[in-house]
CSV table of C-alpha atoms and ligand atoms in Angstrom, one decimal:
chain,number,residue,atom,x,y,z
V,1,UNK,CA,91.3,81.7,101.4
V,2,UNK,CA,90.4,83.9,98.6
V,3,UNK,CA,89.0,87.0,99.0
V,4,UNK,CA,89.3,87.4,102.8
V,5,UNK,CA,89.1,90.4,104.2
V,6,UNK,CA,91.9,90.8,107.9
V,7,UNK,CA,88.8,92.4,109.2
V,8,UNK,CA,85.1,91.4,108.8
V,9,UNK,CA,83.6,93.1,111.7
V,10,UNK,CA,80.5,95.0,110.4
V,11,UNK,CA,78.9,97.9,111.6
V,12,UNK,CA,81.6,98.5,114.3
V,13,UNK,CA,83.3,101.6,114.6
V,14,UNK,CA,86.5,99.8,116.6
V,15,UNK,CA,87.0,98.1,112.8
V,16,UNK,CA,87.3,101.7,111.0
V,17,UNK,CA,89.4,102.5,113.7
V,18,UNK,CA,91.5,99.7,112.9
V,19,UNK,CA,90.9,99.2,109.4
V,20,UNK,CA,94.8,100.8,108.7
V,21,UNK,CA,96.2,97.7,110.4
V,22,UNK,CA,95.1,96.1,106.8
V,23,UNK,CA,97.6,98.0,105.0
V,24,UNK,CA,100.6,97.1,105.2
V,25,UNK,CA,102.5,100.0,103.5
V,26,UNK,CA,100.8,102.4,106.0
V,27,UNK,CA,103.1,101.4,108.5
V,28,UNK,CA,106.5,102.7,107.7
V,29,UNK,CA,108.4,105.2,108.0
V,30,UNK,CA,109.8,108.4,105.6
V,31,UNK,CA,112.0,110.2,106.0
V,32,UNK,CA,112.8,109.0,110.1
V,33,UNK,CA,108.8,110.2,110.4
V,34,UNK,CA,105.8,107.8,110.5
V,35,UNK,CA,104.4,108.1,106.9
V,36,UNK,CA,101.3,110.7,106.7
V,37,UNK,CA,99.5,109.5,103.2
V,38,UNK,CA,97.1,111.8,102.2
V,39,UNK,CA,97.0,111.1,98.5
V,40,UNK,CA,94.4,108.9,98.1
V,41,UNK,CA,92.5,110.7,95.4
V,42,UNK,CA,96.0,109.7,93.8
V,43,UNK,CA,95.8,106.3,94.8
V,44,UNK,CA,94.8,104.8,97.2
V,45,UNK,CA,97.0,102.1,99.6
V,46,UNK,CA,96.2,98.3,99.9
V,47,UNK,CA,95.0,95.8,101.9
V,48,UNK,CA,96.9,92.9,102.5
V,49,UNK,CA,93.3,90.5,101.0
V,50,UNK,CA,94.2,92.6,97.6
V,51,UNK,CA,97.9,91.7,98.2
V,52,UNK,CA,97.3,87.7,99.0
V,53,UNK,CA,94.7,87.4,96.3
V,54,UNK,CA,97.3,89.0,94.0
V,55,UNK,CA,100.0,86.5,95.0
V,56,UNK,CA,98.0,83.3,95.3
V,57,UNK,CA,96.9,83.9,91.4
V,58,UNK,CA,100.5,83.9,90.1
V,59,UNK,CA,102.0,81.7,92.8
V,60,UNK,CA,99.5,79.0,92.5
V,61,UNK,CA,96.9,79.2,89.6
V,62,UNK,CA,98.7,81.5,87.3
V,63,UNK,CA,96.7,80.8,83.8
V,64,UNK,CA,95.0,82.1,80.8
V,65,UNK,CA,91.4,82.4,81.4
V,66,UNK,CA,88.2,81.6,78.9
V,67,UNK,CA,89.8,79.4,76.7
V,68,UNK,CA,91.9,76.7,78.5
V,69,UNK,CA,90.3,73.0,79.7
V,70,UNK,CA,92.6,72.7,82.2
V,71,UNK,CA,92.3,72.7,86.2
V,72,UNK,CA,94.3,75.9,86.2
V,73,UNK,CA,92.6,78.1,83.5
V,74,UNK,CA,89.4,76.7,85.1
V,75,UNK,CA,90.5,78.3,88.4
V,76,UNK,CA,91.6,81.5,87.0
V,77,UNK,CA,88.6,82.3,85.1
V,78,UNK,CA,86.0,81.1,87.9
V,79,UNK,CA,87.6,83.8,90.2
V,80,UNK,CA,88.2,86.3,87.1
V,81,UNK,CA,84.5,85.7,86.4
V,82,UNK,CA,83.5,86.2,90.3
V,83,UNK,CA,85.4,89.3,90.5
V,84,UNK,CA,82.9,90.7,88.0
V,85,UNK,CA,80.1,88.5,90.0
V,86,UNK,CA,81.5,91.3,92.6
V,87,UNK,CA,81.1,94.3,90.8
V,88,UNK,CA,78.1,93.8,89.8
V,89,UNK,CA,76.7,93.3,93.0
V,90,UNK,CA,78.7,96.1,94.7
V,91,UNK,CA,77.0,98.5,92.1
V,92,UNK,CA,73.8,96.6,91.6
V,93,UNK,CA,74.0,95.9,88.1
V,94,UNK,CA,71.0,94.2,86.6
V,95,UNK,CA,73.3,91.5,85.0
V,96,UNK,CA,77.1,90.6,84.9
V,97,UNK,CA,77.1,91.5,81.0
V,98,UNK,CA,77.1,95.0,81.8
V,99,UNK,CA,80.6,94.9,83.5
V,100,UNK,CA,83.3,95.5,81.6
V,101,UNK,CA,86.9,95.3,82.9
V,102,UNK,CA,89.6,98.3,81.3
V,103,UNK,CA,92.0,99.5,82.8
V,104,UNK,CA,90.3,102.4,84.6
V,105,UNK,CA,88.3,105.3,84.3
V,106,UNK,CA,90.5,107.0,81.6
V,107,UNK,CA,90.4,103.9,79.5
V,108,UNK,CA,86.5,103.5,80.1
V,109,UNK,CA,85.4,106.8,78.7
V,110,UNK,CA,87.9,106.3,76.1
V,111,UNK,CA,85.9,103.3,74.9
V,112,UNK,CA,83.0,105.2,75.0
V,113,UNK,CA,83.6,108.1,72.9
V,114,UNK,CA,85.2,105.8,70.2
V,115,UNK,CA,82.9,103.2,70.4
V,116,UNK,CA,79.1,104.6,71.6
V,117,UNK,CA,80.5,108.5,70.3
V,118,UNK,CA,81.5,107.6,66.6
V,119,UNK,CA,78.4,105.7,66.0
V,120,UNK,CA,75.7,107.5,67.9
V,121,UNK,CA,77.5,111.3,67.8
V,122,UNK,CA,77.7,113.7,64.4
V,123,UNK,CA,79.0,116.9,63.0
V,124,UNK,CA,77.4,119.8,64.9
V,125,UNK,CA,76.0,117.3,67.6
V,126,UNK,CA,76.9,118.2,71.6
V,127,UNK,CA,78.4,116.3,74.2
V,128,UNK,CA,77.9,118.3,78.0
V,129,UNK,CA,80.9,118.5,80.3
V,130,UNK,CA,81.3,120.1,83.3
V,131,UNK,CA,84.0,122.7,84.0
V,132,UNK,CA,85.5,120.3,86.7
V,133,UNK,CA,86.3,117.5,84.9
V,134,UNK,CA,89.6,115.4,85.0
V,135,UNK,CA,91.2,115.4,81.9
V,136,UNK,CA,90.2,112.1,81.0
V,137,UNK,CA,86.7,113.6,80.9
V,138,UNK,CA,87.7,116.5,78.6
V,139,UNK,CA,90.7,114.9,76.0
V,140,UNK,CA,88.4,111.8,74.6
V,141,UNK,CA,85.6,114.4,73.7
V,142,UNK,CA,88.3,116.6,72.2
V,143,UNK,CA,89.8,113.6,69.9
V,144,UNK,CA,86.1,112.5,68.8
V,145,UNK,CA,85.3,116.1,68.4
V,146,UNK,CA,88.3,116.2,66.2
V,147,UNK,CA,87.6,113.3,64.2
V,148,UNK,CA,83.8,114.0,63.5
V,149,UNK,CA,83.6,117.7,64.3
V,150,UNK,CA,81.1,117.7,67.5
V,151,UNK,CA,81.6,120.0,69.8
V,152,UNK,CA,81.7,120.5,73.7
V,153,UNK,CA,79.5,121.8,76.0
V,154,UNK,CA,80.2,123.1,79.9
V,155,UNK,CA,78.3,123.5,82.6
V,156,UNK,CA,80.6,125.9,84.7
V,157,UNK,CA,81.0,126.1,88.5
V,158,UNK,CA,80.7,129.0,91.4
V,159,UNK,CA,83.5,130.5,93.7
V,160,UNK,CA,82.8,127.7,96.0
V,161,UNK,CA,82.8,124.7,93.7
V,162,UNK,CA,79.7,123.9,92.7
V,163,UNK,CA,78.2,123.2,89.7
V,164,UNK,CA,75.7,126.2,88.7
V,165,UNK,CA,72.5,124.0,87.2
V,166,UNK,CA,70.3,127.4,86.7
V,167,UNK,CA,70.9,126.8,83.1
V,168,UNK,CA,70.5,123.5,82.5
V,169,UNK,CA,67.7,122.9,80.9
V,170,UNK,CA,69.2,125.2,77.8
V,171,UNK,CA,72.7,123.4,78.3
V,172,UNK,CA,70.6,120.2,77.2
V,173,UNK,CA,69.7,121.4,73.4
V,174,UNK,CA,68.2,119.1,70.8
V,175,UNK,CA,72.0,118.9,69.5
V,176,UNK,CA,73.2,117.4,73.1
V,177,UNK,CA,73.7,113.7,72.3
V,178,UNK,CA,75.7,112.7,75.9
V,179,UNK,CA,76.2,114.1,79.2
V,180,UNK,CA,79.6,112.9,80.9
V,181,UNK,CA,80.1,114.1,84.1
V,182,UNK,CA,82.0,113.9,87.0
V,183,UNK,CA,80.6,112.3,90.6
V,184,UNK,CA,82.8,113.9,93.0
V,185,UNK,CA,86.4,116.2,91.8
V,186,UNK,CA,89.3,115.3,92.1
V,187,UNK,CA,90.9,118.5,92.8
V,188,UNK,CA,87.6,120.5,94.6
V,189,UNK,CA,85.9,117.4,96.2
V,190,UNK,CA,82.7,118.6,95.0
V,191,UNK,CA,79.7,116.0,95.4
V,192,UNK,CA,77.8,116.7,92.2
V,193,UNK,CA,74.1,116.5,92.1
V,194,UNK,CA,74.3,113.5,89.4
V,195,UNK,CA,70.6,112.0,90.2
V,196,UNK,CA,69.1,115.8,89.3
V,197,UNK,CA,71.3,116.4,86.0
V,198,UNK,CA,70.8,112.1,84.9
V,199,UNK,CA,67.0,113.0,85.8
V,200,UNK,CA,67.1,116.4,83.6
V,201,UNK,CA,69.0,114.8,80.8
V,202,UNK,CA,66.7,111.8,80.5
V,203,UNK,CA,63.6,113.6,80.5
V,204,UNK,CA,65.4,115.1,77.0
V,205,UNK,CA,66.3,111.3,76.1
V,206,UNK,CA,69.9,112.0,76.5
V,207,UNK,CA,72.3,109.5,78.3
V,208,UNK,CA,74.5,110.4,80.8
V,209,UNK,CA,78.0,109.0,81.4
V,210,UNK,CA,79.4,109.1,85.3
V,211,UNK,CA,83.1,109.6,86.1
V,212,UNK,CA,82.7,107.8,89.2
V,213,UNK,CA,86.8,107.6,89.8
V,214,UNK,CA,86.5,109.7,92.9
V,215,UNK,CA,83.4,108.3,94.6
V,216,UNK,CA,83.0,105.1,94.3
V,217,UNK,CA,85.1,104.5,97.2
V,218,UNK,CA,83.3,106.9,99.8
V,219,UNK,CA,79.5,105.9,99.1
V,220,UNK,CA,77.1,103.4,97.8
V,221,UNK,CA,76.6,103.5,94.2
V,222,UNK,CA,73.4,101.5,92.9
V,223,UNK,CA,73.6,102.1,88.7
V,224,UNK,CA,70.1,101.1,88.7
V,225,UNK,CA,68.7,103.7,91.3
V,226,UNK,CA,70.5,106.3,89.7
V,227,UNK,CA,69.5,105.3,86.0
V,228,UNK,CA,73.1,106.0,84.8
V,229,UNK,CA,73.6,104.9,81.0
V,230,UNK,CA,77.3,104.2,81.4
V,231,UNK,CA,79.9,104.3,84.7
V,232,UNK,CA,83.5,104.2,85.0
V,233,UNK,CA,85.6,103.8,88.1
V,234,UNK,CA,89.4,103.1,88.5
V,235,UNK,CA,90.1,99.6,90.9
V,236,UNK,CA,93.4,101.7,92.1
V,237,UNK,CA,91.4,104.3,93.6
V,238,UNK,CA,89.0,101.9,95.7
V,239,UNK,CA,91.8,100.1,97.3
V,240,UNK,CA,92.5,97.3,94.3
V,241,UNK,CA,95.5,97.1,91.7
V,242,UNK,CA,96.4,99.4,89.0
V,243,UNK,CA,95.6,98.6,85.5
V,244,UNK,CA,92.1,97.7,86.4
V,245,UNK,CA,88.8,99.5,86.3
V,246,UNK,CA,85.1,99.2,85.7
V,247,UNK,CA,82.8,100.0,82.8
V,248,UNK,CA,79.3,99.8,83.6
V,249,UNK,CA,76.8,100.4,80.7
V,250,UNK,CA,72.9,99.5,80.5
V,251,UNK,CA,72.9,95.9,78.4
V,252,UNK,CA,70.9,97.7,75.4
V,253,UNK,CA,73.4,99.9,74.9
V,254,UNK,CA,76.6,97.9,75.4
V,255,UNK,CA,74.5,95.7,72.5
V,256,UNK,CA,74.3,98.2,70.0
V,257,UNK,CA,78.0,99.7,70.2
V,258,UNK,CA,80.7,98.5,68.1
V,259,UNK,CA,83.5,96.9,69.5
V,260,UNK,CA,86.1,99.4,70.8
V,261,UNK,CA,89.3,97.2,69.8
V,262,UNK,CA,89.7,93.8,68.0
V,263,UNK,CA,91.5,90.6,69.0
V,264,UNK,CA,91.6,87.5,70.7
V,265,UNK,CA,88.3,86.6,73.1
V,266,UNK,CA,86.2,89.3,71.8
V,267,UNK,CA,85.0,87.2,68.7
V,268,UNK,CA,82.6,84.7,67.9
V,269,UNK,CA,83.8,83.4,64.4
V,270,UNK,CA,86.9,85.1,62.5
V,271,UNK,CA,87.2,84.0,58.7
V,272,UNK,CA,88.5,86.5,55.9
V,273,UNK,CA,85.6,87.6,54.7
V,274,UNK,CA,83.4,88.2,57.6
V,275,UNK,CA,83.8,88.1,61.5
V,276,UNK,CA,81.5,88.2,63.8
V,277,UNK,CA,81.3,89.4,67.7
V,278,UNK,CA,81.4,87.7,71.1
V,279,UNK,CA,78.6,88.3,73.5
V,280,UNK,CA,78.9,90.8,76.2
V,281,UNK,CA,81.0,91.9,78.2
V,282,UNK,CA,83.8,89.8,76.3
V,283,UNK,CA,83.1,92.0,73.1
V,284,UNK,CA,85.0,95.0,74.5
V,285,UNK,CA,87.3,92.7,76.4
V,286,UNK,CA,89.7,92.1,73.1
V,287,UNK,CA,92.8,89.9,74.0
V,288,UNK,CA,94.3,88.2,77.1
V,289,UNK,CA,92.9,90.2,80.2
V,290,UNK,CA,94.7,92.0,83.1
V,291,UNK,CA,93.5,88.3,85.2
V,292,UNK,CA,95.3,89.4,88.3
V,293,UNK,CA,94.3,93.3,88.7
V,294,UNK,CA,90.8,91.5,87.9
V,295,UNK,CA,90.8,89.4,91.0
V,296,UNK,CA,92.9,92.0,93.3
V,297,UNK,CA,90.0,94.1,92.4
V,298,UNK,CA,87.4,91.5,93.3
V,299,UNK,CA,89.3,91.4,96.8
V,300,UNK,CA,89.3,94.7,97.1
V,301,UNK,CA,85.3,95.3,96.6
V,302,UNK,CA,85.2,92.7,98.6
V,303,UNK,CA,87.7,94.5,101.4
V,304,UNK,CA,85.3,97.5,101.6
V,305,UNK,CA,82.2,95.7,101.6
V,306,UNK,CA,83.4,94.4,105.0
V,307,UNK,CA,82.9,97.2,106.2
V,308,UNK,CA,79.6,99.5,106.8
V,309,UNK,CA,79.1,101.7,104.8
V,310,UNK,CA,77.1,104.8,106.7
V,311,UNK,CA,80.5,103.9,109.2
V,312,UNK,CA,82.7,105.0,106.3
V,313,UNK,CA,80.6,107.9,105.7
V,314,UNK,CA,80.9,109.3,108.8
V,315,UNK,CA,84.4,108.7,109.5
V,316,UNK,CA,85.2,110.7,106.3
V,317,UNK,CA,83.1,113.6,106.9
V,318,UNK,CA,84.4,113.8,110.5
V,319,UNK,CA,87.6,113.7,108.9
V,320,UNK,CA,86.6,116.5,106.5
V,321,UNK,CA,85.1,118.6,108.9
V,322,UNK,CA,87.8,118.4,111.1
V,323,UNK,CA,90.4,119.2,109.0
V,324,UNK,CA,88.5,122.2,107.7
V,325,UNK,CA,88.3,123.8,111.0
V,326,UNK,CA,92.2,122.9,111.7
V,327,UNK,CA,93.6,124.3,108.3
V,328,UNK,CA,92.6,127.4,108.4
V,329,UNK,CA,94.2,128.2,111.8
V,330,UNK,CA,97.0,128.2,109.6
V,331,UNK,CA,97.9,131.7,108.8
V,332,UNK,CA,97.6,132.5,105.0
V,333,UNK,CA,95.9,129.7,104.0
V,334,UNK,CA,93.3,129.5,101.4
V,335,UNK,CA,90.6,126.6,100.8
V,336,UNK,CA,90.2,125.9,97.1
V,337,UNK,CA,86.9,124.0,96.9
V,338,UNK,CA,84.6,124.6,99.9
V,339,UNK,CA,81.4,122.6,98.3
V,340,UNK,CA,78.7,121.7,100.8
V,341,UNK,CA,78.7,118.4,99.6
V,342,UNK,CA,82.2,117.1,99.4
V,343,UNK,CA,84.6,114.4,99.7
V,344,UNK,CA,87.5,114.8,102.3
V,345,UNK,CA,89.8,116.5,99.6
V,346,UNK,CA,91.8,119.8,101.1
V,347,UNK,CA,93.4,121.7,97.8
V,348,UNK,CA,94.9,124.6,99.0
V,349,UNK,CA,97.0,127.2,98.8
V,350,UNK,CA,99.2,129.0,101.5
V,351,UNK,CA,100.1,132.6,100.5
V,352,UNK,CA,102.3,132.9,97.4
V,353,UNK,CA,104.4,129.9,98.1
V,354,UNK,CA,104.7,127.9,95.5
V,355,UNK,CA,102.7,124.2,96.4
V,356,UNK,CA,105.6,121.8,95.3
V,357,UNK,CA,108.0,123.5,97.8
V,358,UNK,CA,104.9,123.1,100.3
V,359,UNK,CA,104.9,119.7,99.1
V,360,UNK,CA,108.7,118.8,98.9
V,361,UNK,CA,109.1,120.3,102.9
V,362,UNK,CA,105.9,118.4,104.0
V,363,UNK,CA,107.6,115.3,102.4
V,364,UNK,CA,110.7,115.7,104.8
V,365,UNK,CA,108.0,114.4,107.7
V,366,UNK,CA,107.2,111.9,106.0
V,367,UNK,CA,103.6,113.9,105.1
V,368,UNK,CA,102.6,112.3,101.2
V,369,UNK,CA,100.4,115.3,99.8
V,370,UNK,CA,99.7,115.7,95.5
V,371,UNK,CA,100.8,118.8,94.0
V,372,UNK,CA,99.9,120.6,91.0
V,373,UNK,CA,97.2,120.9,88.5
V,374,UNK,CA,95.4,117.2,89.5
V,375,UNK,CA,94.9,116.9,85.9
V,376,UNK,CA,92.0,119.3,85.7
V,377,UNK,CA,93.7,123.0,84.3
V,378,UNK,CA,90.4,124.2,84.0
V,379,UNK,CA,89.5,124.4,87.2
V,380,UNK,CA,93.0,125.9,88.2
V,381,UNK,CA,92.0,128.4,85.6
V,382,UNK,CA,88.8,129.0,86.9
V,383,UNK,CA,90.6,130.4,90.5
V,384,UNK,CA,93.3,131.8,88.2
V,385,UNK,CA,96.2,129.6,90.1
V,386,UNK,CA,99.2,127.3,88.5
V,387,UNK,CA,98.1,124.4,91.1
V,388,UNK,CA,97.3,123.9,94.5
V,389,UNK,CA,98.7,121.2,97.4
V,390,UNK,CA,95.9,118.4,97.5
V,391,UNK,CA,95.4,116.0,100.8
V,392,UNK,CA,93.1,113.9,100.5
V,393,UNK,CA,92.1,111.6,103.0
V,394,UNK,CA,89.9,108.0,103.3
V,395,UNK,CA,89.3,106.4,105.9
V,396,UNK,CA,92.0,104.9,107.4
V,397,UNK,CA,93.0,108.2,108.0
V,398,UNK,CA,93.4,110.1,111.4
V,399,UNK,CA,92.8,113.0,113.0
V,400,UNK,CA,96.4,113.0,114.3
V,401,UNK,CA,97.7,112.7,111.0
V,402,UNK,CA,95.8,116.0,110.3
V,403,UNK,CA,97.3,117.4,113.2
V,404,UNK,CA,101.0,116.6,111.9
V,405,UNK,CA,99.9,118.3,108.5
V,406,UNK,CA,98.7,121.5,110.3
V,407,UNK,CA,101.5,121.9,112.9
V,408,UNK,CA,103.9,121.7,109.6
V,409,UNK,CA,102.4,123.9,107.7
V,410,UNK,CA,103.0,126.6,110.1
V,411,UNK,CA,106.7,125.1,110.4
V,412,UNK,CA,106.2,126.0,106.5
V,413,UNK,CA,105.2,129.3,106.6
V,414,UNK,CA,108.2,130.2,109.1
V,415,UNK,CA,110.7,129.0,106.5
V,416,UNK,CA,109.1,131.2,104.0
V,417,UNK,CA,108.8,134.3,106.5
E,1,PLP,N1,88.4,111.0,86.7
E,1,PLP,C1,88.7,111.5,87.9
E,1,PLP,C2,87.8,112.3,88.6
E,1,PLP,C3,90.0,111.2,88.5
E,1,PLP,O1,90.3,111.7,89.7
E,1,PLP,C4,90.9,110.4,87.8
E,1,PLP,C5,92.2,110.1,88.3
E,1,PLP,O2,92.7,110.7,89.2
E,1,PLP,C6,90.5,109.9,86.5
E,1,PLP,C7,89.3,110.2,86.1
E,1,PLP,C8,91.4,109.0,85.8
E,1,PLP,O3,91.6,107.8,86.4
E,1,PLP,P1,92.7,106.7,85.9
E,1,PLP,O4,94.0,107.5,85.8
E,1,PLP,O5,92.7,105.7,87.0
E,1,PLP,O6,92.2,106.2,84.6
């Protein structure tokens, strides 16, 4: 069967427990150690419904979708379509129009800066950032801004992480035309207040654009409560395929932008001398669609929604207070990113050692930590460091496995006495 999760035990906290026995690549081994994956902010692993799902599209209904009349293509786009039937209901979109499939978060903002940004963005106009954005939040901004000379605003951040609102209000001039900013960072695990700054921002008449690549898959996210204009999220990062991801926009908007790229599907009549558009969401959907990542990431929203949410919750942030406490028994190390509100990211740095030969050592016990800048240099600027060693846990993740990250830490430090 489609779309089935291994576990559908709901509100149960023996299921979290066990959720890992979904994933199949969890259980190996690296390097003669049982694998330790703590780069989920990375990527996240997958459940073996993503995997079948995957598999029974090529292996038995492999087709184009939207424009075939046969049993196959039939097939393919009934479950393409409910995929997006999914998503919508996993974010509470009012309709199914306002879910566009890209192919993740990066791709998603791009098509809004060159799509809603050329059209609706001028010379001397303002688009507000935040000083912890991903790069993917910063570049498109930057090419717009070079194409029609707008600038870029930033809301910066304190010592600890968080984003310092005292000055919003003046942040959001008469020239601010779109506010894009991050949910949760990537390389601080900051929660950021999005209701209050999508509130502020509205009261000015200005929409608001949510990177939503790092939490969408560690809380509930209802588009309609939080009166978001536009959200993107990666389907890698909430357990799905790569080359997939979400753009959610308010129908009235999606209506008035331009198409982003032309091609197949996204038309309604092509001649020479005049062509006119699909309907939504096809009209930003030009040519044949990533069909499989679609449905892998149907499977996947359906994976986690098998699951209770508050259960998920509360698993993380015992995870992230846990590991908290146990880090910093290790001697040297610094916490980069200590947000009240956070995800269960650890970026950190241990004396002067460099983080990829923290990372390269930790690697020999099988431990799978990110190092680096995590795509956001600004923020590495901000604490005046190259990069930092990231873990960053979900949660199939276990208390042991922070254990095994602490006790070789200090097998770290020894090396580099
Ligand atoms: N935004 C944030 C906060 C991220 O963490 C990432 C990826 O790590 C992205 C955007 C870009 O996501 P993708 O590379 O899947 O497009």
């Amino acid at each position: 069967m489609m779309n089935q999760p291994l576990l559908q035990k709901k509100d149960n906290l023996t299921s979290i427990q066990s959720a890992r026995l979904s994933f199949p690549a969890l259980d190996q081994s690296v390097n003669d150690h049982p694998l330790v994956y703590f780069d989920n902010a990375a990527t996240t692993h997958k459940p073996l419904s993503v995997l079948k799902s995957i598999d029974q599209f090529y292996s038995s209904y492999n087709s184009n979708v939207h424009r075939g009349v046969h049993s196959l293509s039939e097939k393919a786009t009934e479950q393409y379509e409910n995929a997006r039937k999914s998503i919508q209901g996993f974010i509470n979109a009012e309709s199914a129009q306002e879910i566009i499939f890209v192919k993740g978060t990066t791709d998603a903002i791009n098509l809004i800066a060159q799509s809603y940004g050329r059209s609706n963005i001028q010379a001397g106009d303002e688009i507000l950032i935040t000083e912890m954005e991903h790069h993917s939040n910063i570049v498109p901004w930057q090419i717009l801004a070079e194409q029609n000379g707008c600038k870029l605003n930033i809301i910066p951040f304190n010592e600890k992480g968080e984003l310092i609102l005292e000055n919003l209000d003046q942040l959001l001039s008469s020239k601010t035309k779109l506010v894009s900013v991050v949910h949760a960072s990537n390389s601080l695990g900051t929660v950021n207040p999005i209701e209050t700054i999508i509130r502020k921002a509205h009261l000015k008449g200005i929409p608001v654009l949510i990177d939503a690549a790092q939490s969408i898959q560690h809380g509930k996210i209802d588009v309609q409560k939080l009166d978001c204009d536009f959200l993107a999220f990666s389907g890698h990062k909430i357990y799905g395929p790569t080359g997939i991801g979400v753009l959610y926009g308010k129908k009235t908007l999606l209506e008035e932008m331009p198409p982003y790229q032309g091609g197949g599907d996204m038309i309604n009549y092509v001649s020479f001398e005049k062509t006119t558009y699909n309907e939504l969401p096809y009209k930003f959907e030009a040519g044949t669609p990533n069909i499989a990542g679609g449905i892998g990431l149907g499977a996947a929203i359906e994976f986690f929604q098998s699951y209770d949410i508050n259960s998920i919750i509360a698993k993380e942030q015992a995870l992230l207070k846990y590991g908290q406490k146990k880090l910093l028994e290790v001697p040297g190390l610094q916490l980069i990113g200590t947000a009240e509100n956070k995800t269960a990211v650890f970026s950190f740095v241990l004396k002067d050692i460099h983080p990829h030969d923290i990372g390269t050592i930790l690697n020999q016990y099988g431990i799978a930590v990110r190092t680096g800048h995590h795509c956001t240099q600004p923020v590495m600027a901000h604490y005046k460091i190259p990069a930092t060693v990231r873990a960053s846990l979900v949660f199939y993740n276990t208390e042991r496995e922070i254990d095994f990250l602490v006790e070789k830490l200090h097998a770290v430090n020894e090396v580099f006495k």
